[in-house]
C-alpha cells in the first residue's frame, strides 16, 4: 500500500521525524486503519508521529505542497469513523499521530490549569491533576486509551458533563498546526480574554478537519471531598425531569450525574449480566441514578435529606443510597452494563440524540411509536444522560436477525428517530460527532446556511482540502 | 450628514422597515454617535431598526450590494468604541439596532433556558428568568441599559464570572444575519450537540464584525437560596490567591465573587466617598471581598466556618461577615466606589488586564516598578476580580495634571503594562474588547499567525468588509 506515496516523499518525512516517527509496517499500521467496532476499514501508506509541533508543522507543509491528505488520529476510540484514513493512489492520505507528544508541560495548581500535549492519554491528564490535588473532570469509558487531542477534536462528552460541561468548556487554550504548516501558539490559562476572535473554538469539535492540535491548556477543579450515589424509582420520564429540576435547585451545582434507566434496559441487565440484582422492589417502570459530589464531608446526608423530601412529596417512589464504595460500584454497574446486555440480547439500532429537557417525554413517545410501526417486534431500550438531555435510544431486534435486514431497517428507522429529535429542537449526534458515519444526516438535517458557512470556514482554513478529507462533509 | 447616503438607498431602507424603523433626525441620532465617556465621536446618516430578522436580512442585503458599512449598536455602553460608526461620503456607514426586537421568545424552566431577542435589555432577561424562578447570572453595572445582543457581541464579563463564566459560557444558540443577508437559525437549547463546527462561537465576542445577532438561547441557573458576604484582611496578593484556592476547595462551586482591594484603593474610597468607613481596624494592606451563594439556607454559617478556620491558620488577619442586607450593600459599596473615588482624586490611566492567578503577584510587582520609574509621583491603585485573574490596575496622577501630559504618559505606560501582562501569559483586554481603542495593541501583541487567521475569517464571512468597518483590525 505504501505505493500511494512516492519514496521521495517518504524520505522527506523521514528527514523530519526520523525512523522512530514513521510507521510503514503493515502489521503495525493495521490497528490504526480499523475502527474498533469494525464498522470502518481504512487505508494509509504511513503513520507519521512528530516529536514536537515544529516537526508536525514541517510534515503539514510537505503535505500541503504535495497535496497529501492528513488524518489526525488519537487513541482511535471514536464512534463515527472520523480517525480512519481512506488513502488512494490518486489522493494519498497519511495518518498523523501526537503519540510522541505526551508530556504534561505544566500543572498550575494556583491557577487551576494543566497544560498537556495532545498525545497524553486522558487518564494521564487525570492523574497529573490528581497529583496536584486537583480534578480534571473529563471522564469516558475509553479514558485509558483515548488521547487529549482526540477528546478535544471530538468535543468529547462523558459522564461528568452535567456538572463540568463538555470538553469545549474545559479547554482554555490550544496550540495548533494549521493546514499550511503555520503554528498558532494559543496556549492560555486565562479565564477572561477578549482580544479578537476566540480561535480555539474553531478547532474544538472540528474532528481534525481544520488543523492538527498539538497541546492544550485545560481547566481544573477542586476534588470533591465526599460523594453520594443513589438509585431511585420514578413513575415516568416527566417525573424524572421534575426531580432533576428540584435536585438542581436543592443541591446547587453539586450534581455530578443524573442518569435515566427504563424498565426494559434494567431487565436486560438483570437477565444477561451475571451477579446483578435490582436493589429496588416492585419492578418500577423507570429508575434514576444520581450522584452528588460535595466540597463538604457530608454528601450522603445531603442526598439522603433531598430524597426523603422527594419521597414525602411523592416525586420518588422508592430509593436506595449506596452505603459503601462497593455498593456505589454495584449501582453504576447496572447503568454501565446496559450496552453489553443489549449485545447479548440481540442486535440493535443505536442512537445518540439530544433534545431540550422539556421535550424528552415527547421525544420518547413519538420515537417509540414510529419505531414500533416500522418494526412491530422491536424492543425499545431507553437510557441515557437525562440531565444533559442526551438519550441513547436503542431499538433491539431478536438475536438471529440477519445483517441485511438490520442494515435496511437501521437506515430508515434512524432517519425517523433523527427527524423526531430535529423537530423537537434536538440533535442527531449529541456527543459522538459526524466523522464518516453521519455525514448524510448532517447534510439532510443541518440548516443549509449553517452548512454552507461550515464549508466556507473549511475552505478558508484548509483551501487545499488536505485536513481529514471526506469527514464531516459529503 | 444624511448626504453620505443617496435618497434612493434611504427609500429602499424605508420600504423595508418603514419610517418607524428609521432615525435620520440629527438630534435623535446624536446620543448614538458618541461613546458615553466622550472618548469617541462618530458619524452616520441613519440608524436602521428592523422589526425582525427578515427585515434585518433585507437591510444587510442592500448594504452588501451597495457596499455600505453596517455598525451594530446595542445599548451603546461599551468601553472600547466598538459601536460607534465612522461614516464618510466615500464609505457610508449606517447604524443597525435591534431595539425593536426586544421580545422574550421563550422561557423553558424545565430546560433551564431562555430565548430572547437581541434588543432585550439585560435587566429584562434577568427579570424574565426570575419570573420563571430561575437565575440569568450575567450582571453588569450597565444592565439597565445594555442589550443582550451587545453583551454577546462583546462577550461581556461582569460580577458573576467567577461562578457562571463569561457571556460565551451562557450562550447555547444564536440567530444571526450574515453580512450577505442570509440568516442562520441557530437557536438551540441543547447541552450537547456535536454536529459540525460550533458556528455560534464565531459571533460571540466578534464585536459585530462578522454578522448581526438577532436572538439567542441562553443558559439559566437555579436561584441561590442564601447569600453570605465578607470583607477580610490578608497580608498580600499571594496570600489572597492562597485563600482563593482554599475557598474553592472548601466551598465547592458556590463562590460568586472574590475581589481584591489594595490599601490605596480603600483609602481613596474612605477619603472621597461620603458615608464610607472601614469595618476592619488596623489599616490592613490588602482586603478581599468574597461572596457565597448557596442552594441551602445557611450560606452565612458556611462562610463563617470557612473564615474561622482561615483565621486560625493565619491566612486571614481579620474579617467581618455582613449581618444584614444593609451591611452587605455597605461592603459592596466600598468595592464599587473605587472608580468614582479615583476620579475625585485626580486623573488616571486605567487597565483591564488578566493574568493566570499564579502570576498575579509577579504582575503587580513588575507593573508597579515600571510605572513608578516612568511617573515617580504616580499613585498605583490595585483592585479587581482576583478570582478571574482580572485586575483593574490604575495609575493615578495628581489632580490638575493636564490632558496632554496624561495622554502622552497613557500611551507609553499602558504599552509597558500590557507588555508585562503579555510576558506573563496574560491579556491586555480581559473583558472590554478591542473596538477602536485597542486595535494597535492587538496588532502589537497578538500572535501574528492568530491575527492573520482572524483576518482570514473576517474575509471569509464578510468579503465585502461591510460589518463594523475599522473595528478590531487596523
Short mmCIF file of N, CA and C in Angstrom, two decimals, chain A residues 31-150:
data_model
loop_
_atom_site.label_atom_id
_atom_site.label_comp_id
_atom_site.label_asym_id
_atom_site.label_seq_id
_atom_site.Cartn_x
_atom_site.Cartn_y
_atom_site.Cartn_z
N UNK A 31 -3.90 -1.90 13.12
CA UNK A 31 -4.84 -1.48 14.17
C UNK A 31 -5.25 -0.01 14.03
N UNK A 32 -4.44 0.79 13.34
CA UNK A 32 -4.79 2.20 13.16
C UNK A 32 -5.71 2.42 11.97
N UNK A 33 -5.92 1.36 11.20
CA UNK A 33 -6.73 1.51 9.99
C UNK A 33 -8.14 0.98 10.17
N UNK A 34 -8.39 0.34 11.32
CA UNK A 34 -9.72 -0.25 11.56
C UNK A 34 -10.40 0.48 12.70
N UNK A 35 -11.65 0.85 12.51
CA UNK A 35 -12.46 1.37 13.59
C UNK A 35 -12.65 0.24 14.59
N UNK A 36 -12.64 0.54 15.86
CA UNK A 36 -12.52 -0.52 16.86
C UNK A 36 -13.71 -1.46 16.89
N UNK A 37 -14.89 -0.99 16.45
CA UNK A 37 -16.03 -1.92 16.41
C UNK A 37 -16.09 -2.64 15.07
N UNK A 38 -15.15 -2.32 14.15
CA UNK A 38 -15.14 -2.95 12.85
C UNK A 38 -16.07 -2.31 11.84
N UNK A 39 -16.61 -1.15 12.15
CA UNK A 39 -17.54 -0.50 11.21
C UNK A 39 -16.83 0.09 10.00
N UNK A 40 -15.56 0.50 10.18
CA UNK A 40 -14.83 1.13 9.08
C UNK A 40 -13.45 0.50 8.95
N UNK A 41 -13.05 0.25 7.70
CA UNK A 41 -11.69 -0.22 7.45
C UNK A 41 -11.06 0.75 6.47
N UNK A 42 -9.88 1.25 6.83
CA UNK A 42 -9.27 2.29 6.01
C UNK A 42 -7.98 1.83 5.38
N UNK A 43 -7.27 2.80 4.86
CA UNK A 43 -6.05 2.53 4.12
C UNK A 43 -5.16 3.76 4.23
N UNK A 44 -3.88 3.50 4.49
CA UNK A 44 -2.91 4.60 4.52
C UNK A 44 -1.52 4.01 4.37
N UNK A 45 -0.62 4.69 3.65
CA UNK A 45 0.73 4.15 3.45
C UNK A 45 1.63 4.34 4.66
N UNK A 46 1.29 5.26 5.54
CA UNK A 46 2.21 5.58 6.62
C UNK A 46 1.49 6.30 7.75
N UNK A 47 2.00 6.07 8.96
CA UNK A 47 1.61 6.90 10.09
C UNK A 47 2.84 7.71 10.48
N UNK A 48 2.66 9.02 10.59
CA UNK A 48 3.76 9.90 10.96
C UNK A 48 3.50 10.42 12.37
N UNK A 49 4.53 10.25 13.21
CA UNK A 49 4.40 10.69 14.61
C UNK A 49 5.48 11.71 14.92
N UNK A 50 5.20 12.99 14.72
CA UNK A 50 6.20 14.02 15.01
C UNK A 50 6.48 14.10 16.51
N UNK A 51 7.68 14.55 16.85
CA UNK A 51 8.08 14.62 18.25
C UNK A 51 7.70 15.95 18.88
N UNK A 52 7.37 16.93 18.05
CA UNK A 52 7.02 18.25 18.59
C UNK A 52 6.26 19.03 17.53
N UNK A 53 5.82 20.22 17.91
CA UNK A 53 4.98 20.99 16.99
C UNK A 53 5.75 21.43 15.75
N UNK A 54 7.05 21.68 15.91
CA UNK A 54 7.83 22.11 14.74
C UNK A 54 7.89 20.99 13.70
N UNK A 55 8.11 19.76 14.16
CA UNK A 55 8.12 18.64 13.22
C UNK A 55 6.74 18.48 12.58
N UNK A 56 5.70 18.60 13.40
CA UNK A 56 4.34 18.50 12.86
C UNK A 56 4.12 19.55 11.78
N UNK A 57 4.63 20.75 12.04
CA UNK A 57 4.46 21.84 11.07
C UNK A 57 5.17 21.51 9.75
N UNK A 58 6.36 20.94 9.87
CA UNK A 58 7.09 20.59 8.63
C UNK A 58 6.35 19.51 7.84
N UNK A 59 5.81 18.53 8.56
CA UNK A 59 5.06 17.47 7.88
C UNK A 59 3.85 18.06 7.15
N UNK A 60 3.13 18.95 7.83
CA UNK A 60 1.96 19.52 7.19
C UNK A 60 2.33 20.41 5.99
N UNK A 61 3.47 21.09 6.11
CA UNK A 61 3.93 21.88 4.96
C UNK A 61 4.17 20.99 3.74
N UNK A 62 4.83 19.88 3.98
CA UNK A 62 5.09 18.96 2.87
C UNK A 62 3.77 18.47 2.27
N UNK A 63 2.84 18.09 3.14
CA UNK A 63 1.57 17.55 2.66
C UNK A 63 0.77 18.60 1.90
N UNK A 64 0.80 19.82 2.41
CA UNK A 64 0.11 20.91 1.72
C UNK A 64 0.69 21.09 0.32
N UNK A 65 2.01 21.07 0.26
CA UNK A 65 2.69 21.30 -1.01
C UNK A 65 2.44 20.17 -2.00
N UNK A 66 2.42 18.93 -1.47
CA UNK A 66 2.28 17.76 -2.34
C UNK A 66 0.82 17.32 -2.49
N UNK A 67 -0.06 18.07 -1.83
CA UNK A 67 -1.48 17.67 -1.76
C UNK A 67 -1.66 16.22 -1.33
N UNK A 68 -1.25 16.00 -0.09
CA UNK A 68 -1.43 14.71 0.57
C UNK A 68 -2.39 14.91 1.73
N UNK A 69 -3.40 14.08 1.81
CA UNK A 69 -4.36 14.18 2.90
C UNK A 69 -3.72 13.82 4.23
N UNK A 70 -4.17 14.48 5.30
CA UNK A 70 -3.61 14.28 6.63
C UNK A 70 -4.75 13.95 7.59
N UNK A 71 -4.73 12.75 8.15
CA UNK A 71 -5.81 12.31 9.03
C UNK A 71 -5.26 12.20 10.46
N UNK A 72 -5.61 13.14 11.32
CA UNK A 72 -5.15 13.06 12.71
C UNK A 72 -5.86 11.91 13.43
N UNK A 73 -5.08 11.16 14.18
CA UNK A 73 -5.66 10.06 14.94
C UNK A 73 -5.13 10.10 16.36
N UNK A 74 -6.05 10.06 17.34
CA UNK A 74 -5.64 9.96 18.73
C UNK A 74 -5.58 8.50 19.13
N UNK A 75 -6.40 8.12 20.11
CA UNK A 75 -6.40 6.73 20.57
C UNK A 75 -7.24 5.81 19.70
N UNK A 76 -7.81 6.36 18.63
CA UNK A 76 -8.66 5.59 17.71
C UNK A 76 -9.82 4.92 18.46
N UNK A 77 -10.45 5.68 19.34
CA UNK A 77 -11.59 5.14 20.09
C UNK A 77 -12.90 5.84 19.70
N UNK A 78 -12.86 6.66 18.65
CA UNK A 78 -14.05 7.40 18.23
C UNK A 78 -15.16 6.49 17.76
N UNK A 79 -16.36 7.06 17.66
CA UNK A 79 -17.54 6.26 17.33
C UNK A 79 -18.18 6.66 16.01
N UNK A 80 -17.48 7.47 15.21
CA UNK A 80 -18.09 7.92 13.96
C UNK A 80 -17.15 7.74 12.77
N UNK A 81 -16.04 7.05 12.98
CA UNK A 81 -15.11 6.80 11.87
C UNK A 81 -14.26 8.00 11.48
N UNK A 82 -14.22 9.00 12.34
CA UNK A 82 -13.52 10.24 12.00
C UNK A 82 -12.01 10.12 11.90
N UNK A 83 -11.43 9.09 12.51
CA UNK A 83 -9.96 8.98 12.54
C UNK A 83 -9.42 7.94 11.57
N UNK A 84 -10.29 7.40 10.72
CA UNK A 84 -9.86 6.36 9.78
C UNK A 84 -9.54 6.98 8.42
N UNK A 85 -8.31 6.75 7.92
CA UNK A 85 -7.91 7.34 6.63
C UNK A 85 -8.39 6.50 5.45
N UNK A 86 -8.61 7.13 4.34
CA UNK A 86 -9.03 6.40 3.14
C UNK A 86 -8.17 6.84 1.97
N UNK A 87 -6.92 6.40 2.04
CA UNK A 87 -5.94 6.77 1.02
C UNK A 87 -6.23 6.08 -0.30
N UNK A 88 -5.94 6.77 -1.38
CA UNK A 88 -5.99 6.15 -2.72
C UNK A 88 -4.74 6.62 -3.45
N UNK A 89 -4.36 5.92 -4.50
CA UNK A 89 -3.20 6.40 -5.26
C UNK A 89 -3.44 7.80 -5.82
N UNK A 90 -4.68 8.14 -6.14
CA UNK A 90 -4.98 9.47 -6.69
C UNK A 90 -4.88 10.55 -5.62
N UNK A 91 -5.38 10.23 -4.44
CA UNK A 91 -5.32 11.21 -3.34
C UNK A 91 -4.79 10.49 -2.10
N UNK A 92 -3.45 10.41 -2.00
CA UNK A 92 -2.86 9.71 -0.86
C UNK A 92 -3.22 10.42 0.45
N UNK A 93 -3.38 9.62 1.49
CA UNK A 93 -3.65 10.18 2.82
C UNK A 93 -2.73 9.50 3.83
N UNK A 94 -2.16 10.29 4.70
CA UNK A 94 -1.36 9.73 5.78
C UNK A 94 -2.08 9.91 7.11
N UNK A 95 -1.71 9.07 8.07
CA UNK A 95 -2.14 9.28 9.44
C UNK A 95 -1.10 10.15 10.14
N UNK A 96 -1.57 11.09 10.95
CA UNK A 96 -0.63 11.82 11.80
C UNK A 96 -1.06 11.60 13.25
N UNK A 97 -0.08 11.32 14.10
CA UNK A 97 -0.38 10.99 15.49
C UNK A 97 0.47 11.83 16.43
N UNK A 98 -0.14 12.25 17.53
CA UNK A 98 0.60 13.01 18.55
C UNK A 98 1.15 12.07 19.63
N UNK A 99 1.19 10.77 19.35
CA UNK A 99 1.56 9.81 20.41
C UNK A 99 2.92 10.08 21.04
N UNK A 100 3.82 10.70 20.29
CA UNK A 100 5.14 11.02 20.87
C UNK A 100 5.14 12.38 21.58
N UNK A 101 4.05 13.08 21.46
CA UNK A 101 3.92 14.36 22.18
C UNK A 101 3.01 14.11 23.36
N UNK A 102 3.57 13.55 24.41
CA UNK A 102 2.72 13.11 25.52
C UNK A 102 3.24 13.58 26.87
N UNK A 103 3.76 14.81 26.88
CA UNK A 103 4.24 15.38 28.13
C UNK A 103 3.15 16.24 28.78
N UNK A 104 3.10 16.19 30.10
CA UNK A 104 2.38 17.22 30.84
C UNK A 104 3.33 18.39 30.94
N UNK A 105 3.03 19.47 30.27
CA UNK A 105 4.00 20.57 30.25
C UNK A 105 3.99 21.38 31.52
N UNK A 106 2.80 21.51 32.11
CA UNK A 106 2.71 22.37 33.29
C UNK A 106 1.44 22.06 34.06
N UNK A 107 1.57 22.01 35.37
CA UNK A 107 0.38 21.95 36.20
C UNK A 107 0.43 23.15 37.14
N UNK A 108 -0.54 24.05 36.96
CA UNK A 108 -0.55 25.29 37.74
C UNK A 108 -1.71 25.19 38.73
N UNK A 109 -1.39 24.69 39.92
CA UNK A 109 -2.45 24.43 40.91
C UNK A 109 -3.16 25.71 41.32
N UNK A 110 -2.37 26.79 41.49
CA UNK A 110 -2.98 28.06 41.92
C UNK A 110 -3.96 28.58 40.88
N UNK A 111 -3.62 28.38 39.61
CA UNK A 111 -4.48 28.86 38.52
C UNK A 111 -5.53 27.83 38.13
N UNK A 112 -5.49 26.65 38.75
CA UNK A 112 -6.42 25.57 38.40
C UNK A 112 -6.36 25.24 36.91
N UNK A 113 -5.14 25.07 36.38
CA UNK A 113 -4.99 24.71 34.98
C UNK A 113 -3.91 23.66 34.78
N UNK A 114 -4.04 22.89 33.71
CA UNK A 114 -3.00 21.97 33.30
C UNK A 114 -2.73 22.20 31.82
N UNK A 115 -1.45 22.18 31.44
CA UNK A 115 -1.10 22.27 30.03
C UNK A 115 -0.47 20.94 29.63
N UNK A 116 -1.10 20.27 28.68
CA UNK A 116 -0.69 18.92 28.31
C UNK A 116 -0.62 18.80 26.79
N UNK A 117 0.26 17.93 26.33
CA UNK A 117 0.38 17.70 24.90
C UNK A 117 -0.74 16.78 24.41
N UNK A 118 -1.01 16.91 23.12
CA UNK A 118 -2.20 16.24 22.56
C UNK A 118 -2.13 14.73 22.65
N UNK A 119 -0.92 14.18 22.71
CA UNK A 119 -0.81 12.72 22.75
C UNK A 119 -0.93 12.13 24.15
N UNK A 120 -1.13 12.95 25.17
CA UNK A 120 -1.32 12.42 26.52
C UNK A 120 -2.59 11.58 26.56
N UNK A 121 -2.52 10.42 27.19
CA UNK A 121 -3.74 9.68 27.47
C UNK A 121 -4.62 10.53 28.39
N UNK A 122 -5.91 10.43 28.18
CA UNK A 122 -6.81 11.16 29.08
C UNK A 122 -6.53 10.77 30.53
N UNK A 123 -6.29 9.49 30.77
CA UNK A 123 -6.04 9.05 32.14
C UNK A 123 -4.76 9.66 32.71
N UNK A 124 -3.81 9.97 31.84
CA UNK A 124 -2.57 10.60 32.32
C UNK A 124 -2.83 12.05 32.73
N UNK A 125 -3.71 12.72 32.02
CA UNK A 125 -4.05 14.09 32.39
C UNK A 125 -4.81 14.08 33.73
N UNK A 126 -5.73 13.13 33.85
CA UNK A 126 -6.46 12.99 35.12
C UNK A 126 -5.48 12.76 36.27
N UNK A 127 -4.49 11.86 36.03
CA UNK A 127 -3.54 11.51 37.10
C UNK A 127 -2.68 12.71 37.47
N UNK A 128 -2.26 13.47 36.46
CA UNK A 128 -1.43 14.66 36.75
C UNK A 128 -2.21 15.65 37.60
N UNK A 129 -3.48 15.82 37.26
CA UNK A 129 -4.31 16.75 38.04
C UNK A 129 -4.42 16.27 39.48
N UNK A 130 -4.65 14.98 39.64
CA UNK A 130 -4.82 14.41 40.98
C UNK A 130 -3.55 14.59 41.81
N UNK A 131 -2.42 14.39 41.16
CA UNK A 131 -1.15 14.60 41.88
C UNK A 131 -1.02 16.02 42.40
N UNK A 132 -1.60 16.97 41.67
CA UNK A 132 -1.59 18.36 42.12
C UNK A 132 -2.79 18.70 42.98
N UNK A 133 -3.47 17.68 43.50
CA UNK A 133 -4.66 17.86 44.33
C UNK A 133 -5.76 18.63 43.59
N UNK A 134 -5.92 18.32 42.33
CA UNK A 134 -6.96 18.95 41.52
C UNK A 134 -7.71 17.86 40.76
N UNK A 135 -8.85 18.25 40.19
CA UNK A 135 -9.66 17.31 39.40
C UNK A 135 -9.70 17.77 37.95
N UNK A 136 -9.33 16.87 37.01
CA UNK A 136 -9.66 17.11 35.60
C UNK A 136 -10.89 16.25 35.32
N UNK A 137 -12.05 16.88 35.15
CA UNK A 137 -13.30 16.13 35.25
C UNK A 137 -13.69 15.33 34.02
N UNK A 138 -13.01 15.53 32.89
CA UNK A 138 -13.38 14.76 31.70
C UNK A 138 -13.16 13.27 31.98
N UNK A 139 -14.20 12.48 31.76
CA UNK A 139 -14.12 11.06 32.09
C UNK A 139 -15.00 10.26 31.13
N UNK A 140 -14.38 9.25 30.50
CA UNK A 140 -15.06 8.44 29.48
C UNK A 140 -14.68 6.98 29.69
N UNK A 141 -15.47 6.11 29.12
CA UNK A 141 -15.13 4.68 29.16
C UNK A 141 -13.74 4.44 28.59
N UNK A 142 -13.36 5.18 27.53
CA UNK A 142 -12.09 4.93 26.85
C UNK A 142 -10.92 5.69 27.45
N UNK A 143 -11.06 6.19 28.67
CA UNK A 143 -10.05 7.14 29.17
C UNK A 143 -8.64 6.56 29.30
N UNK A 144 -8.54 5.24 29.36
CA UNK A 144 -7.22 4.62 29.44
C UNK A 144 -6.52 4.51 28.09
N UNK A 145 -7.24 4.77 27.00
CA UNK A 145 -6.61 4.67 25.68
C UNK A 145 -6.83 5.89 24.79
N UNK A 146 -7.86 6.67 25.06
CA UNK A 146 -8.08 7.86 24.21
C UNK A 146 -7.07 8.93 24.59
N UNK A 147 -6.85 9.87 23.67
CA UNK A 147 -5.85 10.91 23.88
C UNK A 147 -6.52 12.29 23.95
N UNK A 148 -5.85 13.19 24.66
CA UNK A 148 -6.41 14.52 24.86
C UNK A 148 -6.73 15.21 23.53
N UNK A 149 -5.83 15.07 22.55
CA UNK A 149 -6.07 15.71 21.26
C UNK A 149 -7.35 15.22 20.60
N UNK A 150 -7.58 13.92 20.71
CA UNK A 150 -8.81 13.34 20.16
C UNK A 150 -10.03 13.80 20.93
#
